[in-house]
Amino acid sequence: IRPKEFDINIISPIKAGEEFNIIIRAIDATGQNTKGYNEKIYIDGESNASVKLEYNSTKNGCKTAKLKKISGDFIDGEAKITLKYPEVGELNIKVKEINRSEFAKIDSNDTNDLERLIKDSTNKTILFIPYEINISEAKYTTTTNTNWVYIGNDVKNSQETNQTPKMGAHIYYKIESLNKDGNVTKNFKKSCFPDFNLSLYAYLITSKDVNISIYVEDNNKSKRVKNYDKNATLKKNGLKSIRSIINANNFNDGISKINVYFNINKNYSHPIEEVDINLKELNISSLNINSAFNGKKINRSINFKYGRIKVSNKVGYSNEINSTFEYQYWTQNGWEVNKEHINSNFGDFNHTL
């Protein structure tokens, strides 16, 4: 007596690289397991079996990794199979009998294939998600690559121009989608994975009450980050998070690189003393992906200076006037020369302080 057809039972989603179980049944005409059916199942080149588990990515151009069988074969018409798959995305699986190695091969001379072979299972689609999504690298610096920056409205203006700011604090995130073995899952991107949102949080502490403007972009400038906190009020010694929301568009082969810029809004009629803003940590989360998430501790401060250029008074009678000027910043004692301003990267006459 041979089974009528195969049936697959599986619970999805499954985390990439993590062992998981499926139940395959060889059922008779009444829907019951077929007693005495004790065949082996093979995947990808295994031999000495009459049943094959086939699989492929549901989307063209996406990586189909190797599905590894850990254990399991049929016992009395039921197979509890343990498998492992290292990639993410949607995978179709199907169980079928192998022609010429079939259970009822003895009847091959007098019974046609349709009646002799066990009916294939229906296709089942499994969604594999990242085992974890990590902020693998992070930096907190400035657009001038120093530990201080001039207060200004360049970041605020970037919200309109979509140009990378030239003056402001800079937070860099590198985010990776990983399987359980710690390898990047390259299908974690728009073309291979269902759409999702990830929230990035930067936790700031300031030495004074200030209002900041924020601008966010990824390394692929054609697919900008559009959903983020554009403004925030920071209260002295209070912990405040600024959030950016990214999605599958911002990932390339399982990796996203995000740049967050911010600066204190400058009021040209109201100078303020220096402000220190500390970045405590970066975190990441999602409401629609049930993966583990790991952030980064930073605990670094950047100094913000309210600056100006002071030019000495000169009178000239030609098209050239030689003069001297100073780069100054506001302190509790009034204006002082900024001795750390040693080159034009920190601002010049073509970039207002």
Tab-separated table of C-alpha atoms in Angstrom:
chain	number	residue	atom	x	y	z
A	1	ILE	CA	0.000	0.000	0.000
A	2	ARG	CA	1.458	3.317	-1.050
A	3	PRO	CA	0.581	6.814	0.282
A	4	LYS	CA	-1.658	9.050	-1.778
A	5	GLU	CA	0.194	12.332	-1.271
A	6	PHE	CA	2.672	14.336	0.801
A	7	ASP	CA	1.702	17.096	3.218
A	8	ILE	CA	3.974	19.700	4.888
A	9	ASN	CA	3.326	21.440	8.186
A	10	ILE	CA	5.539	24.373	9.176
A	11	ILE	CA	5.364	27.521	11.278
A	12	SER	CA	6.843	30.727	9.800
A	13	PRO	CA	8.736	33.077	10.180
A	14	ILE	CA	12.029	31.394	11.078
A	15	LYS	CA	15.300	33.035	12.044
A	16	ALA	CA	18.176	32.644	9.590
A	17	GLY	CA	20.817	30.144	10.677
A	18	GLU	CA	18.703	28.726	13.465
A	19	GLU	CA	17.703	25.051	13.389
A	20	PHE	CA	13.973	24.553	12.826
A	21	ASN	CA	11.558	21.675	12.444
A	22	ILE	CA	9.006	20.746	9.818
A	23	ILE	CA	6.643	17.793	9.749
A	24	ILE	CA	6.149	15.959	6.462
A	25	ARG	CA	3.375	13.401	6.273
A	26	ALA	CA	2.800	10.701	3.684
A	27	ILE	CA	-0.960	10.351	3.932
A	28	ASP	CA	-3.428	7.819	2.570
A	29	ALA	CA	-6.811	8.465	0.952
A	30	THR	CA	-8.403	9.066	4.369
A	31	GLY	CA	-5.804	11.691	5.373
A	32	GLN	CA	-4.044	9.413	7.859
A	33	ASN	CA	-0.329	8.658	8.068
A	34	THR	CA	0.599	5.607	6.012
A	35	LYS	CA	1.834	2.875	8.329
A	36	GLY	CA	4.958	1.058	7.191
A	37	TYR	CA	6.136	3.974	5.035
A	38	ASN	CA	9.721	4.452	6.280
A	39	GLU	CA	11.521	6.158	3.388
A	40	LYS	CA	14.499	8.518	3.485
A	41	ILE	CA	14.358	12.174	2.380
A	42	TYR	CA	17.209	13.865	0.552
A	43	ILE	CA	18.195	17.459	-0.162
A	44	ASP	CA	20.816	18.714	-2.642
A	45	GLY	CA	22.700	15.730	-3.912
A	46	GLU	CA	22.093	13.235	-1.128
A	47	SER	CA	21.435	9.748	-2.458
A	48	ASN	CA	19.855	6.446	-1.450
A	49	ALA	CA	16.448	8.045	-0.965
A	50	SER	CA	13.098	7.966	-2.745
A	51	VAL	CA	11.823	11.358	-1.568
A	52	LYS	CA	13.251	14.776	-2.341
A	53	LEU	CA	12.682	18.135	-0.680
A	54	GLU	CA	12.975	20.875	-3.319
A	55	TYR	CA	13.376	24.565	-2.511
A	56	ASN	CA	13.992	27.895	-4.227
A	57	SER	CA	13.744	31.624	-3.568
A	58	THR	CA	10.367	33.121	-4.443
A	59	LYS	CA	11.986	36.135	-6.137
A	60	ASN	CA	14.229	36.214	-9.196
A	61	GLY	CA	17.735	37.519	-8.676
A	62	CYS	CA	17.794	36.721	-4.957
A	63	LYS	CA	20.281	34.381	-3.358
A	64	THR	CA	19.124	30.811	-2.714
A	65	ALA	CA	21.462	29.457	-0.057
A	66	LYS	CA	21.972	25.800	0.846
A	67	LEU	CA	19.187	24.281	2.940
A	68	LYS	CA	20.888	21.832	5.277
A	69	LYS	CA	19.197	18.741	6.646
A	70	ILE	CA	20.243	18.062	10.227
A	71	SER	CA	18.160	14.959	10.917
A	72	GLY	CA	14.921	13.119	10.227
A	73	ASP	CA	13.305	10.579	7.860
A	74	PHE	CA	9.916	8.889	7.579
A	75	ILE	CA	8.699	6.569	10.312
A	76	ASP	CA	5.257	5.097	9.694
A	77	GLY	CA	4.345	7.865	7.277
A	78	GLU	CA	5.588	10.856	9.287
A	79	ALA	CA	8.942	12.634	9.118
A	80	LYS	CA	10.036	15.135	11.737
A	81	ILE	CA	12.804	16.945	9.890
A	82	THR	CA	15.305	19.351	11.444
A	83	LEU	CA	16.708	21.876	8.949
A	84	LYS	CA	18.905	24.957	8.885
A	85	TYR	CA	18.885	27.826	6.364
A	86	PRO	CA	21.455	30.665	6.529
A	87	GLU	CA	19.717	33.348	4.423
A	88	VAL	CA	16.679	35.597	4.759
A	89	GLY	CA	13.735	36.096	2.456
A	90	GLU	CA	10.917	33.898	1.223
A	91	LEU	CA	11.678	30.290	0.299
A	92	ASN	CA	9.339	27.891	-1.490
A	93	ILE	CA	9.603	24.249	-0.435
A	94	LYS	CA	7.932	21.163	-1.886
A	95	VAL	CA	8.209	17.424	-1.244
A	96	LYS	CA	8.072	15.016	-4.185
A	97	GLU	CA	8.834	11.412	-4.950
A	98	ILE	CA	11.806	10.669	-7.204
A	99	ASN	CA	10.836	8.898	-10.405
A	100	ARG	CA	12.755	5.601	-10.813
A	101	SER	CA	13.530	5.515	-7.077
A	102	GLU	CA	9.902	5.596	-5.981
A	103	PHE	CA	8.356	3.581	-3.185
A	104	ALA	CA	6.213	1.564	-5.641
A	105	LYS	CA	8.965	1.020	-8.225
A	106	ILE	CA	8.058	-2.658	-8.354
A	107	ASP	CA	4.892	-1.656	-10.215
A	108	SER	CA	6.668	0.496	-12.819
A	109	ASN	CA	6.116	-2.006	-15.645
A	110	ASP	CA	2.362	-2.224	-15.311
A	111	THR	CA	1.256	1.015	-13.604
A	112	ASN	CA	1.488	4.502	-15.094
A	113	ASP	CA	3.319	7.331	-13.277
A	114	LEU	CA	0.149	9.184	-12.312
A	115	GLU	CA	-1.194	6.186	-10.423
A	116	ARG	CA	2.142	4.876	-9.149
A	117	LEU	CA	3.953	7.980	-7.874
A	118	ILE	CA	2.936	9.692	-4.654
A	119	LYS	CA	1.392	13.110	-5.337
A	120	ASP	CA	3.693	16.097	-4.675
A	121	SER	CA	2.959	18.291	-1.704
A	122	THR	CA	1.647	21.776	-2.377
A	123	ASN	CA	4.239	24.551	-2.307
A	124	LYS	CA	4.803	26.049	1.128
A	125	THR	CA	6.393	29.468	1.517
A	126	ILE	CA	8.643	30.095	4.515
A	127	LEU	CA	9.776	33.562	5.538
A	128	PHE	CA	13.276	33.653	7.001
A	129	ILE	CA	14.102	36.760	9.025
A	130	PRO	CA	17.439	37.980	10.423
A	131	TYR	CA	18.587	36.204	13.569
A	132	GLU	CA	19.769	39.600	14.762
A	133	ILE	CA	20.127	43.133	13.429
A	134	ASN	CA	23.114	44.948	14.866
A	135	ILE	CA	24.635	48.387	14.853
A	136	SER	CA	28.047	46.929	14.022
A	137	GLU	CA	29.898	50.246	13.714
A	138	ALA	CA	29.171	53.724	15.043
A	139	LYS	CA	30.942	57.081	15.186
A	140	TYR	CA	30.128	60.416	16.768
A	141	THR	CA	32.190	63.218	15.326
A	142	THR	CA	31.737	66.444	13.347
A	143	THR	CA	31.722	67.432	9.710
A	144	THR	CA	35.174	68.943	10.351
A	145	ASN	CA	36.480	65.744	12.029
A	146	THR	CA	37.186	67.429	15.357
A	147	ASN	CA	35.620	67.319	18.811
A	148	TRP	CA	34.064	70.786	18.397
A	149	VAL	CA	31.936	72.573	15.815
A	150	TYR	CA	30.420	76.011	15.274
A	151	ILE	CA	26.729	76.501	15.990
A	152	GLY	CA	24.893	77.225	12.744
A	153	ASN	CA	21.876	76.694	10.518
A	154	ASP	CA	23.549	74.568	7.855
A	155	VAL	CA	21.783	71.388	9.010
A	156	LYS	CA	18.420	73.151	9.091
A	157	ASN	CA	18.963	74.379	5.537
A	158	SER	CA	19.826	70.842	4.385
A	159	GLN	CA	16.271	69.777	5.150
A	160	GLU	CA	15.232	71.957	2.196
A	161	THR	CA	18.219	71.532	-0.119
A	162	ASN	CA	18.889	67.803	0.503
A	163	GLN	CA	22.583	68.597	0.466
A	164	THR	CA	24.993	67.123	3.006
A	165	PRO	CA	25.653	69.756	5.694
A	166	LYS	CA	29.132	71.257	5.947
A	167	MET	CA	28.848	72.322	9.588
A	168	GLY	CA	27.395	70.122	12.314
A	169	ALA	CA	27.702	67.036	14.484
A	170	HIS	CA	27.750	63.727	12.642
A	171	ILE	CA	26.470	60.337	13.839
A	172	TYR	CA	27.391	57.379	11.644
A	173	TYR	CA	25.570	54.035	11.857
A	174	LYS	CA	26.560	50.812	10.107
A	175	ILE	CA	23.721	48.312	10.457
A	176	GLU	CA	24.031	44.634	9.540
A	177	SER	CA	21.472	41.860	9.139
A	178	LEU	CA	23.025	38.646	10.478
A	179	ASN	CA	22.219	34.951	10.724
A	180	LYS	CA	22.857	32.887	13.858
A	181	ASP	CA	26.425	32.144	12.743
A	182	GLY	CA	27.176	35.883	12.550
A	183	ASN	CA	27.248	36.092	8.744
A	184	VAL	CA	25.604	38.931	6.809
A	185	THR	CA	22.339	37.912	5.121
A	186	LYS	CA	22.561	39.492	1.675
A	187	ASN	CA	18.864	39.110	0.821
A	188	PHE	CA	17.943	41.705	3.447
A	189	LYS	CA	17.082	44.422	0.908
A	190	LYS	CA	14.152	45.812	-1.058
A	191	SER	CA	14.245	43.362	-3.963
A	192	CYS	CA	14.428	40.223	-1.812
A	193	PHE	CA	12.684	40.866	1.509
A	194	PRO	CA	9.188	42.089	2.432
A	195	ASP	CA	9.075	45.773	3.326
A	196	PHE	CA	9.871	46.735	6.896
A	197	ASN	CA	10.732	49.699	9.107
A	198	LEU	CA	13.629	49.954	11.543
A	199	SER	CA	13.822	52.739	14.116
A	200	LEU	CA	17.239	54.136	15.019
A	201	TYR	CA	17.570	56.030	18.299
A	202	ALA	CA	20.404	58.340	19.331
A	203	TYR	CA	20.304	59.282	23.035
A	204	LEU	CA	21.695	62.747	23.790
A	205	ILE	CA	22.468	64.710	26.960
A	206	THR	CA	23.167	68.446	26.783
A	207	SER	CA	24.862	70.862	29.173
A	208	LYS	CA	22.318	73.627	28.347
A	209	ASP	CA	18.764	73.915	27.028
A	210	VAL	CA	19.002	74.089	23.220
A	211	ASN	CA	16.943	73.529	20.097
A	212	ILE	CA	18.539	71.429	17.362
A	213	SER	CA	17.807	70.676	13.720
A	214	ILE	CA	18.464	67.238	12.257
A	215	TYR	CA	19.138	65.896	8.774
A	216	VAL	CA	19.481	62.215	7.805
A	217	GLU	CA	20.735	60.460	4.681
A	218	ASP	CA	22.124	57.063	3.747
A	219	ASN	CA	25.269	56.394	1.734
A	220	ASN	CA	23.172	55.907	-1.379
A	221	LYS	CA	22.110	59.505	-1.919
A	222	SER	CA	19.422	58.543	-4.478
A	223	LYS	CA	17.356	56.810	-1.760
A	224	ARG	CA	17.257	59.316	1.043
A	225	VAL	CA	15.906	58.738	4.506
A	226	LYS	CA	12.645	60.686	4.571
A	227	ASN	CA	11.186	59.771	7.951
A	228	TYR	CA	13.096	61.222	10.893
A	229	ASP	CA	12.866	63.756	13.719
A	230	LYS	CA	13.714	67.042	12.011
A	231	ASN	CA	13.752	69.109	15.199
A	232	ALA	CA	14.262	68.424	18.897
A	233	THR	CA	14.415	70.368	22.151
A	234	LEU	CA	17.191	69.231	24.483
A	235	LYS	CA	16.868	70.058	28.172
A	236	LYS	CA	19.909	70.493	30.402
A	237	ASN	CA	21.093	67.135	31.798
A	238	GLY	CA	17.991	65.395	30.445
A	239	LEU	CA	18.215	62.294	28.222
A	240	LYS	CA	16.596	62.880	24.842
A	241	SER	CA	16.372	60.485	21.894
A	242	ILE	CA	16.263	61.513	18.250
A	243	ARG	CA	14.735	58.934	15.928
A	244	SER	CA	15.342	58.023	12.302
A	245	ILE	CA	13.230	55.429	10.490
A	246	ILE	CA	14.819	53.402	7.697
A	247	ASN	CA	13.429	50.648	5.492
A	248	ALA	CA	14.463	48.066	2.890
A	249	ASN	CA	15.404	50.825	0.418
A	250	ASN	CA	18.269	51.808	2.694
A	251	PHE	CA	19.881	48.333	2.662
A	252	ASN	CA	22.319	46.937	0.129
A	253	ASP	CA	23.127	43.208	0.472
A	254	GLY	CA	22.208	43.167	4.150
A	255	ILE	CA	24.077	46.330	5.149
A	256	SER	CA	22.870	49.901	5.692
A	257	LYS	CA	25.041	52.952	6.334
A	258	ILE	CA	23.181	55.919	7.814
A	259	ASN	CA	24.442	59.440	8.485
A	260	VAL	CA	22.635	61.648	10.993
A	261	TYR	CA	23.640	65.314	11.187
A	262	PHE	CA	22.483	67.833	13.775
A	263	ASN	CA	23.360	71.299	15.022
A	264	ILE	CA	22.076	73.895	17.439
A	265	ASN	CA	19.909	76.478	15.711
A	266	LYS	CA	21.730	79.811	15.533
A	267	ASN	CA	20.065	83.074	16.524
A	268	TYR	CA	22.288	85.807	15.085
A	269	SER	CA	21.079	88.379	17.605
A	270	HIS	CA	21.529	86.195	20.686
A	271	PRO	CA	24.958	84.599	21.225
A	272	ILE	CA	25.189	81.729	23.712
A	273	GLU	CA	28.040	80.188	25.641
A	274	GLU	CA	29.591	76.886	24.655
A	275	VAL	CA	27.382	73.793	24.823
A	276	ASP	CA	28.502	70.185	25.264
A	277	ILE	CA	26.252	67.481	23.803
A	278	ASN	CA	27.022	63.921	24.817
A	279	LEU	CA	25.908	60.925	22.758
A	280	LYS	CA	25.307	58.166	25.316
A	281	GLU	CA	24.273	55.306	23.065
A	282	LEU	CA	22.601	54.189	19.858
A	283	ASN	CA	19.761	51.676	19.719
A	284	ILE	CA	17.668	49.966	17.064
A	285	SER	CA	14.229	48.333	17.088
A	286	SER	CA	11.344	47.276	14.867
A	287	LEU	CA	7.634	46.619	15.246
A	288	ASN	CA	7.400	44.238	12.270
A	289	ILE	CA	10.572	42.108	12.514
A	290	ASN	CA	10.897	39.755	15.480
A	291	SER	CA	14.703	39.639	15.483
A	292	ALA	CA	17.207	40.366	18.218
A	293	PHE	CA	18.577	43.928	18.142
A	294	ASN	CA	21.905	45.184	19.456
A	295	GLY	CA	22.920	48.828	19.804
A	296	LYS	CA	26.176	50.593	20.676
A	297	LYS	CA	27.442	52.468	23.716
A	298	ILE	CA	29.192	55.700	22.704
A	299	ASN	CA	29.493	58.138	25.665
A	300	ARG	CA	31.348	60.866	23.758
A	301	SER	CA	30.843	64.632	23.870
A	302	ILE	CA	31.129	67.324	21.226
A	303	ASN	CA	31.576	70.999	22.011
A	304	PHE	CA	29.404	73.558	20.161
A	305	LYS	CA	30.699	77.143	19.879
A	306	TYR	CA	28.791	80.262	18.890
A	307	GLY	CA	31.256	81.892	16.500
A	308	ARG	CA	31.800	85.020	14.446
A	309	ILE	CA	34.413	86.636	12.240
A	310	LYS	CA	35.776	89.989	13.428
A	311	VAL	CA	37.403	92.096	10.737
A	312	SER	CA	39.554	95.128	11.580
A	313	ASN	CA	38.431	98.504	10.202
A	314	LYS	CA	40.222	99.510	6.997
A	315	VAL	CA	39.748	102.209	4.398
A	316	GLY	CA	40.970	101.675	0.846
A	317	TYR	CA	40.972	103.515	-2.446
A	318	SER	CA	41.560	100.569	-4.805
A	319	ASN	CA	39.995	97.214	-5.526
A	320	GLU	CA	42.307	95.566	-2.987
A	321	ILE	CA	42.151	96.144	0.755
A	322	ASN	CA	44.505	94.366	3.125
A	323	SER	CA	42.973	93.656	6.493
A	324	THR	CA	43.194	91.278	9.413
A	325	PHE	CA	40.403	89.255	10.974
A	326	GLU	CA	39.841	86.933	13.896
A	327	TYR	CA	37.704	83.851	14.381
A	328	GLN	CA	35.987	84.357	17.728
A	329	TYR	CA	33.436	82.534	19.871
A	330	TRP	CA	31.201	83.641	22.713
A	331	THR	CA	32.099	82.771	26.315
A	332	GLN	CA	30.919	83.876	29.760
A	333	ASN	CA	33.580	86.591	29.501
A	334	GLY	CA	32.453	87.802	26.090
A	335	TRP	CA	34.114	87.228	22.726
A	336	GLU	CA	37.399	85.311	22.668
A	337	VAL	CA	39.716	84.241	19.848
A	338	ASN	CA	39.198	80.613	18.840
A	339	LYS	CA	42.759	79.284	18.797
A	340	GLU	CA	41.485	75.897	17.638
A	341	HIS	CA	40.347	77.409	14.332
A	342	ILE	CA	43.516	76.644	12.408
A	343	ASN	CA	42.308	76.158	8.825
A	344	SER	CA	39.421	76.867	6.459
A	345	ASN	CA	37.744	73.505	7.175
A	346	PHE	CA	36.274	75.117	10.286
A	347	GLY	CA	34.686	77.941	8.267
A	348	ASP	CA	35.845	80.963	6.271
A	349	PHE	CA	34.444	84.038	4.544
A	350	ASN	CA	32.549	81.795	2.154
A	351	HIS	CA	30.830	79.957	4.992
A	352	THR	CA	29.202	82.061	7.671
A	353	LEU	CA	29.984	81.023	11.239
